[in-house]
Short mmCIF file of C-alpha atoms and ligand atoms in Angstrom, two decimals:
data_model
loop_
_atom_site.label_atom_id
_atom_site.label_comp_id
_atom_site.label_asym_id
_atom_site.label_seq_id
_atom_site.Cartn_x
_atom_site.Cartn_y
_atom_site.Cartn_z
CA UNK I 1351 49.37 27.50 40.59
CA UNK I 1352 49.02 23.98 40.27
CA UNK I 1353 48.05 23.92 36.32
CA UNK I 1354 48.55 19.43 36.32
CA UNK I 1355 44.43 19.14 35.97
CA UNK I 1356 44.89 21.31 32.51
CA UNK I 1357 47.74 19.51 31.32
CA UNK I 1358 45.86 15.89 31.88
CA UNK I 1359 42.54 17.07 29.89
CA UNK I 1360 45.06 18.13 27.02
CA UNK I 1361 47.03 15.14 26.93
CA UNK I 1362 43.64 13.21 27.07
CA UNK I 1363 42.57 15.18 24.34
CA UNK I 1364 45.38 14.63 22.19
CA UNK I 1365 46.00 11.25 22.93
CA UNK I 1366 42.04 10.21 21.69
CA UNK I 1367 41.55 12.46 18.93
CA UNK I 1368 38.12 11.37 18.94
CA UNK I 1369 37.04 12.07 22.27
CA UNK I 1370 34.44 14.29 22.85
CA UNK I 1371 33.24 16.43 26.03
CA UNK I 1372 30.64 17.37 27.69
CA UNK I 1373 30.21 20.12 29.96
CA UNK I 1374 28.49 21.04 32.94
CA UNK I 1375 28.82 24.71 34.14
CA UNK I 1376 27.33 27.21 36.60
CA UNK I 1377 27.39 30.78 37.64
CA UNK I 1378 30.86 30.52 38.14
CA UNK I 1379 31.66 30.91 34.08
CA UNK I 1380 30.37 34.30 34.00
CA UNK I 1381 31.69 36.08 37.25
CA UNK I 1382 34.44 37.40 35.00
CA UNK I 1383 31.58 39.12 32.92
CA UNK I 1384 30.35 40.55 35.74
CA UNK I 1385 27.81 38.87 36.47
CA UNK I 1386 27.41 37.91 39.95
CA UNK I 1387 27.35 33.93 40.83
CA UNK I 1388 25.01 33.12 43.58
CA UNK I 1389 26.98 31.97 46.44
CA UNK I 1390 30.55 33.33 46.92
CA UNK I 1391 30.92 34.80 50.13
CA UNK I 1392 30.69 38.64 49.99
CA UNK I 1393 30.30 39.12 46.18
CA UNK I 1394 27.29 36.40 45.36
CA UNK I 1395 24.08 37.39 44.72
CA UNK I 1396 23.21 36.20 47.85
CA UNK I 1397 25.03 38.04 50.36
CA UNK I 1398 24.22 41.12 48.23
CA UNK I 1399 20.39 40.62 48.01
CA UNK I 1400 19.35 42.46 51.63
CA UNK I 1401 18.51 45.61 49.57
CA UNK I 1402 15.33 44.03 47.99
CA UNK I 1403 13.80 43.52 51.32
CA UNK I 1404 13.24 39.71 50.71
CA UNK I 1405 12.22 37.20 53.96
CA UNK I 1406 15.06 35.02 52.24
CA UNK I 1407 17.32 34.85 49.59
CA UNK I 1408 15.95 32.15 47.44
CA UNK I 1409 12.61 34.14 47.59
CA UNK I 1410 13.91 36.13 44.33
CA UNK I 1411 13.89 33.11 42.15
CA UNK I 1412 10.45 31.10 44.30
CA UNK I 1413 7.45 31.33 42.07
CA UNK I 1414 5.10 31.87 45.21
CA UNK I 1415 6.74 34.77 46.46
CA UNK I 1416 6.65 36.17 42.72
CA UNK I 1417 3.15 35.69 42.64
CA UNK I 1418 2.96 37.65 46.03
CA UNK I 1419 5.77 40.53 44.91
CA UNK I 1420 7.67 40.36 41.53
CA UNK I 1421 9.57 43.87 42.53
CA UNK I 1422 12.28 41.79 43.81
CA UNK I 1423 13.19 39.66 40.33
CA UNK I 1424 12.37 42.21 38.41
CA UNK I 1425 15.01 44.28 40.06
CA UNK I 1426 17.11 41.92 39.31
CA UNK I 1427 16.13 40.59 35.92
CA UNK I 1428 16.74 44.43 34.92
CA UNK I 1429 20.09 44.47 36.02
CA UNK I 1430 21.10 40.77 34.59
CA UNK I 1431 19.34 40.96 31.33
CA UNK I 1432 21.04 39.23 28.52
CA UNK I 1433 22.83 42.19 26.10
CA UNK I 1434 24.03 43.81 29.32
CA UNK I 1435 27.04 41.86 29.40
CA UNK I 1436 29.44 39.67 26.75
CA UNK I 1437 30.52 35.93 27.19
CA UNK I 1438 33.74 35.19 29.03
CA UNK I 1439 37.03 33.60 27.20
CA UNK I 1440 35.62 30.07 28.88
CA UNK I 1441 32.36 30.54 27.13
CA UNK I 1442 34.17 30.97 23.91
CA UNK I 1443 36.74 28.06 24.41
CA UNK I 1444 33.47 25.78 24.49
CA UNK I 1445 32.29 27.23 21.28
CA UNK I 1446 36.40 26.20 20.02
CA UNK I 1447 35.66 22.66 21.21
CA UNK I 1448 32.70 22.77 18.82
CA UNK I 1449 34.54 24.15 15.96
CA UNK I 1450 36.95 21.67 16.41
CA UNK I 1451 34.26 18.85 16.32
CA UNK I 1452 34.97 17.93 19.91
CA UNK I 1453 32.21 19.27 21.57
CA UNK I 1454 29.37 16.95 22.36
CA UNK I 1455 26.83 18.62 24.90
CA UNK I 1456 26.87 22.18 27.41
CA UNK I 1457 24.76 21.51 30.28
CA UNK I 1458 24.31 25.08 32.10
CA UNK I 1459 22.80 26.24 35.18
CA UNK I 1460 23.03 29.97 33.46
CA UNK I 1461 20.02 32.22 32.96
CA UNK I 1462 22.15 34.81 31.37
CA UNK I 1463 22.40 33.09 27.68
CA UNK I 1464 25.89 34.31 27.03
CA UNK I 1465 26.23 30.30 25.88
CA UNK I 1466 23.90 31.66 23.28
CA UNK I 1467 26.38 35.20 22.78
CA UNK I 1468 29.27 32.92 22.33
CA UNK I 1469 27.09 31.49 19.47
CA UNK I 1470 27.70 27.64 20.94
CA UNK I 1471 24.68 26.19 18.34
CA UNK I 1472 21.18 25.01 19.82
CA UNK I 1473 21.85 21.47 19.74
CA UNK I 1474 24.69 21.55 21.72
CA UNK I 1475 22.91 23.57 24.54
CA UNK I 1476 21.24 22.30 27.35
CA UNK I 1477 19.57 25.35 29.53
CA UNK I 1478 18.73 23.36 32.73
CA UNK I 1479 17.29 26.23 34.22
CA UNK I 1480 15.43 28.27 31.20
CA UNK I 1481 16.82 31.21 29.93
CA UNK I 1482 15.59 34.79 29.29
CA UNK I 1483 15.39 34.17 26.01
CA UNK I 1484 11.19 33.52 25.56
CA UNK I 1485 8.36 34.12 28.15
CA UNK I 1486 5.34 32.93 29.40
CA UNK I 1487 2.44 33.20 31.27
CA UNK I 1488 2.54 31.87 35.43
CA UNK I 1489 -0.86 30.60 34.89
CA UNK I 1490 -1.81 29.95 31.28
CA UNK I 1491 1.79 29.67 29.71
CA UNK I 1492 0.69 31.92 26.97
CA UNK I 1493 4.08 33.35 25.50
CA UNK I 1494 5.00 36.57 25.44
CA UNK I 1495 7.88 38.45 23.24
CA UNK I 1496 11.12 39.46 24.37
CA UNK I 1497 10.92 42.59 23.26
CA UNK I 1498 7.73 43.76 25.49
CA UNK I 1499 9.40 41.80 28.37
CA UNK I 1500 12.09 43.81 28.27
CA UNK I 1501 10.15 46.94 27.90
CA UNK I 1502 8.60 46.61 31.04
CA UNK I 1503 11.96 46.08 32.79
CA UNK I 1504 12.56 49.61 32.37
CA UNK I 1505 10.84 51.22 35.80
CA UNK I 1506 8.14 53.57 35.61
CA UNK I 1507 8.57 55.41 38.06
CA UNK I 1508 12.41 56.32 40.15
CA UNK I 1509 12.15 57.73 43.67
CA UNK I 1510 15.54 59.09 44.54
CA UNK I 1511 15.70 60.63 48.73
CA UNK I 1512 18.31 61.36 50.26
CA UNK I 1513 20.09 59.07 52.32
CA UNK I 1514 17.49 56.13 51.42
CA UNK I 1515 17.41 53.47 48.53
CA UNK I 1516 16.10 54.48 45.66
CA UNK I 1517 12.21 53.06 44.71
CA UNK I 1518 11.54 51.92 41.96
CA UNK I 1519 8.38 50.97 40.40
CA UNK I 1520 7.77 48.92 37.67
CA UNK I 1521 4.65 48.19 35.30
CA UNK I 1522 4.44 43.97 35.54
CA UNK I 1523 3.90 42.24 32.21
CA UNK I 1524 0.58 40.72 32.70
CA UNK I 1525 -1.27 37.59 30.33
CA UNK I 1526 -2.76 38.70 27.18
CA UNK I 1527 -5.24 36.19 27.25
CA UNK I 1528 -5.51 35.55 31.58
CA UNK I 1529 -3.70 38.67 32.98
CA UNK I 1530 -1.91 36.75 35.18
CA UNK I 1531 1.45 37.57 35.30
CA UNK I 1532 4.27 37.16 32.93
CA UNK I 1533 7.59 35.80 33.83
CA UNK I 1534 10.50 34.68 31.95
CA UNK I 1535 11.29 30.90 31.05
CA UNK I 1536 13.52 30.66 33.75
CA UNK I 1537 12.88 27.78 35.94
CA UNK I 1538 12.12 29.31 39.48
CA UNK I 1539 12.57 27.29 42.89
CA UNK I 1540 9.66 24.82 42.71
CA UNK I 1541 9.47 24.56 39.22
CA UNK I 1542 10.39 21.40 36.85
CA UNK I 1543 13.01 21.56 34.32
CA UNK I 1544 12.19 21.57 30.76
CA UNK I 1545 11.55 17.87 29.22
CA UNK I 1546 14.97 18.70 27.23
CA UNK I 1547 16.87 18.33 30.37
CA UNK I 1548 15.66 14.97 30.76
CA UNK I 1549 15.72 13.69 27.85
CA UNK I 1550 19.10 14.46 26.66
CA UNK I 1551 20.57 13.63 29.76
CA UNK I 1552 19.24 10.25 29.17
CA UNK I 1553 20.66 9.90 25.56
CA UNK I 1554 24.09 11.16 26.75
CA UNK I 1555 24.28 8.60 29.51
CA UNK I 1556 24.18 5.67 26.75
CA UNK I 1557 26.62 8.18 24.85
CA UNK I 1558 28.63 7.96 27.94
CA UNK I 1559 28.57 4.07 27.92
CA UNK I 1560 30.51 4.11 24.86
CA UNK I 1561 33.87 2.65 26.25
CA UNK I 1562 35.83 2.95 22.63
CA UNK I 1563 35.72 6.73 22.62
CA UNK I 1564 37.39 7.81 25.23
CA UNK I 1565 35.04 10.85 26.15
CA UNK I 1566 35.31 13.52 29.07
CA UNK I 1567 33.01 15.33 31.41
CA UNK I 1568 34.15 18.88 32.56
CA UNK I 1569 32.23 20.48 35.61
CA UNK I 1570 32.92 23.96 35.57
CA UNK I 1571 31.93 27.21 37.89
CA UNK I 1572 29.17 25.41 40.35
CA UNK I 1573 28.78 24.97 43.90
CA UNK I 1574 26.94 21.78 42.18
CA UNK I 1575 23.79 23.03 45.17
CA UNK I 1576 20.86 22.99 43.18
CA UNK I 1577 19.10 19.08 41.91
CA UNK I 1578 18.63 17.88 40.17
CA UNK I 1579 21.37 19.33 38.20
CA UNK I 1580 24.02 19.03 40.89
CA UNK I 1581 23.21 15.36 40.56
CA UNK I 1582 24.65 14.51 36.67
CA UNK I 1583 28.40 14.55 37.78
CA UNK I 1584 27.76 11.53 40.27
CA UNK I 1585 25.42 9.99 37.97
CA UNK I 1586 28.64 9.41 35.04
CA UNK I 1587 29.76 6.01 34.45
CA UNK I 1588 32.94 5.30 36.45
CA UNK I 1589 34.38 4.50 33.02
CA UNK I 1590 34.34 8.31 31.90
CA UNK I 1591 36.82 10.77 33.74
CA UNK I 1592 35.54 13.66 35.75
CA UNK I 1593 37.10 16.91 35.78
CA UNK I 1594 35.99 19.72 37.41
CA UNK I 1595 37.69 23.15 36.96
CA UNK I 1596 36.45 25.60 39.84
CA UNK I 1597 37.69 27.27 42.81
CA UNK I 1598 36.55 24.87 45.30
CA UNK I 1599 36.48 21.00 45.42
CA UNK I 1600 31.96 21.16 45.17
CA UNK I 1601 29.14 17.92 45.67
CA UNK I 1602 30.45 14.61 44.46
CA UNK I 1603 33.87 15.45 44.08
CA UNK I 1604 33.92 15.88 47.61
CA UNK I 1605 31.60 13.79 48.82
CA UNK I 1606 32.62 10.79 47.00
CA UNK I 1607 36.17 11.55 44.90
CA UNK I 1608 36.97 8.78 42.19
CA UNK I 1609 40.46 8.01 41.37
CA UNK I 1610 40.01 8.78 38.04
CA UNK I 1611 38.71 12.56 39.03
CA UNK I 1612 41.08 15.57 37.51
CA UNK I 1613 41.01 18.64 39.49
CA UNK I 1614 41.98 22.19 39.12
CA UNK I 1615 41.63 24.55 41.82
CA UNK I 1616 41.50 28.19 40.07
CA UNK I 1617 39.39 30.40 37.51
CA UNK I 1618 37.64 28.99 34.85
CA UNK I 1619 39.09 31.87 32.09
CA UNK I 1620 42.46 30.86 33.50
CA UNK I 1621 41.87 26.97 32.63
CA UNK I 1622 40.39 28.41 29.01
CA UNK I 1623 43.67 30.12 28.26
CA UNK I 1624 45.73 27.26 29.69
CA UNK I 1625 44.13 24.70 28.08
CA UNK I 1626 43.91 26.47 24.22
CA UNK I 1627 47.21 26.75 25.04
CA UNK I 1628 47.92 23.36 25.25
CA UNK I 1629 46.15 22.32 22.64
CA UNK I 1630 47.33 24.51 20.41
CA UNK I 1631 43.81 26.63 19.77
CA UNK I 1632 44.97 30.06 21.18
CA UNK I 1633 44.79 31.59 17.85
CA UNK I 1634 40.74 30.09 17.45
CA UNK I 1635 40.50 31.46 21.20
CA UNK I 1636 42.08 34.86 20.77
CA UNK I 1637 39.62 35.56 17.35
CA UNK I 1638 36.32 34.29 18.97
CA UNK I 1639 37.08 36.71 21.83
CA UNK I 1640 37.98 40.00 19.73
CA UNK I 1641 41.35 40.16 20.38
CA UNK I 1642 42.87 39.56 16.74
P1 CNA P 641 26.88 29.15 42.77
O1 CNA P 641 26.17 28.33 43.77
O2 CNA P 641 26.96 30.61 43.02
O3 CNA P 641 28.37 28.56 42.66
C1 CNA P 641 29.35 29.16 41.87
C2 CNA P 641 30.63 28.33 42.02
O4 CNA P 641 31.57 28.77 41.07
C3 CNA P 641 31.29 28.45 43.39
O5 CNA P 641 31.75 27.18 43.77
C4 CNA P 641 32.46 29.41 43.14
O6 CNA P 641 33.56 29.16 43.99
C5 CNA P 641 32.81 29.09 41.71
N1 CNA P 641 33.36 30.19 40.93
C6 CNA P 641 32.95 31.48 40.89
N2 CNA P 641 33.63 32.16 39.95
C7 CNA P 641 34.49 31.28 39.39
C8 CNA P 641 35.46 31.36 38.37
N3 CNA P 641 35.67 32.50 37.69
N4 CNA P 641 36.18 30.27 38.06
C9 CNA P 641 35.98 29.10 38.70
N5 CNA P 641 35.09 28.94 39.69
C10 CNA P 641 34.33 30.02 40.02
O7 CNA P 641 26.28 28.94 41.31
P2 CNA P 641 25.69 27.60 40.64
O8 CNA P 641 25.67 27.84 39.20
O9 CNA P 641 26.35 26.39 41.16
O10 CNA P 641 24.21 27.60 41.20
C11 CNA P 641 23.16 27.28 40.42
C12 CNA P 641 22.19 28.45 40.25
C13 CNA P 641 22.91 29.74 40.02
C14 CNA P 641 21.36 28.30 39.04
O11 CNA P 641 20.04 28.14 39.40
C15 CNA P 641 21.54 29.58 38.21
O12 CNA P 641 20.37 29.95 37.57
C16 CNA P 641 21.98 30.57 39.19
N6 CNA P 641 22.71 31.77 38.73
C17 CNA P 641 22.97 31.99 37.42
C18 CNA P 641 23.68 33.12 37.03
C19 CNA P 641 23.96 33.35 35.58
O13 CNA P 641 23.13 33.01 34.74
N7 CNA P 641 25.13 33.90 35.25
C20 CNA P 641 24.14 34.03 38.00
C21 CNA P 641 23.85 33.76 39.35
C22 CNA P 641 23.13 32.65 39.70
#
């Protein structure tokens, strides 16, 4: 395997012992956990979602069809729910780059907080799409707590017959105050991102501008599909190197490849190891993910 796009982040790294990075990662990060991404062929969410009877794939995650029939998420929001599964050894290399002081933002697409698991602090974090971690009302936004969420995740009723998919029936969290129904803070097709998104974006694009530093961007585990998200790679000053670590060349790397651009074709846990190798920080690596 062709390990040159690890080698060139260390060496960059070294070399500029006060350059920073920041990262921008998708489902992709937490297939080795288990957790399904969304659209690799055969074992993405996608291709595996025909047993919730939805018109359309998407329609899990569209706030109109949730209004209409919630089964579907929260079939699947039982099965992802954060505690179900532990971070991956890339989630814990990002929390090394903050230990070492050379961590400057996460951007994920990830509803599964396992950025959170790997105990990467709050002000490093950027959830572009919400988390599981609070919830609120569809209508009202009235919050509603974690624990009673999760509660109702647990199905009231299991129909198991013989030779047929099992039914399940589940109790929806409804509004205290509008009894409209609950959902996570997960941002749902047709939804707008949290302000946070936005505005830190904004403040690391000056960041970016900062030509003495020598900083990095590192795309990691996306199809980069969704905006505006998939849009922050091509929006990096030409100044700032791109690197993006994933099994397929995605969005503006292939759309509209800069010379500057480092690639590596392969698994992000692999590039983690490789590149804490490199650098020397296999020993952090190794402790943050229970192995010493
Ligand atoms: P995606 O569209 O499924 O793309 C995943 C990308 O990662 C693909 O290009 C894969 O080839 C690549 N990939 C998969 N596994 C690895 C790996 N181990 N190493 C390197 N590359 C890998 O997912 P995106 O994140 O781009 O799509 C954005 C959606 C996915 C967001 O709205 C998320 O909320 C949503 N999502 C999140 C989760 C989660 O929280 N873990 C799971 C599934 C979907």
């Amino acid at each position: 395997m062709d390990r040159v796009g690890i080698k060139k982040v260390a060496e960059h790294l070294k070399q500029n012992s006060d350059a920073q990075v920041i990262f921008m990662v998708g489902a992709g990060i937490s297939t080795p956990c288990g957790i399904p991404d969304f659209r690799s062929p055969k074992t993405g969410l996608y291709s595996n979602l025909s047993r919730l009877g939805l018109p359309f794939p998407e329609a899990v995650f569209d706030i109109d069809y949730f209004e209409e029939n919630p089964k579907p998420f929260y079939t699947l929001a039982r099965e992802l729910y954060p505690g179900n599964f532990k971070p991956s050894r890339f989630h814990y290399l990002m929390k090394v780059f903050e230990e070492k002081g050379r961590l400057h933002r996460v951007y994920t697409q990830n509803i599964d907080t396992l950025e959170r698991e790997a105990t990467i602090s709050e002000k490093y974090l950027v959830e572009a799409h919400g988390s599981f971690a609070s919830n609120e009302c569809i209508s009202c936004s009235k919050s509603y707590s974690v624990d009673r969420f999760k509660e109702k995740l647990e199905p009231v009723k299991i129909q198991h017959k013989k030779g047929e998919k099992d039914q399940i029936e589940f109790e929806y969290a409804l509004c205290d105050k509008c009894d409209s129904l609950v959902k996570p803070s997960i941002v749902f097709f047709g939804e707008s991102l949290p302000a946070r998104f936005f505005d830190t974006w904004e403040k690391d694009l000056e960041w970016l501008k900062d030509k003495k530093k020598k900083n990095l961007v590192i795309v990691v585990g996306t199809s980069l599909s969704v905006y505006p998200f998939a849009s922050l790679p091509s929006e990096v000053p030409s100044e700032v190197p791109r690197v993006l670590w994933n099994y397929e060349v995605v969005g503006d790397f292939h759309l509209n490849p800069r010379s500057s651009d480092v690639i590596f074709k392969g698994s992000s846990d692999e590039a983690a190891e490789e590149l804490a190798m490199e650098m020397g920080w296999n020993e952090e690596l190794r402790k943050l993910v229970g192995e010493e």
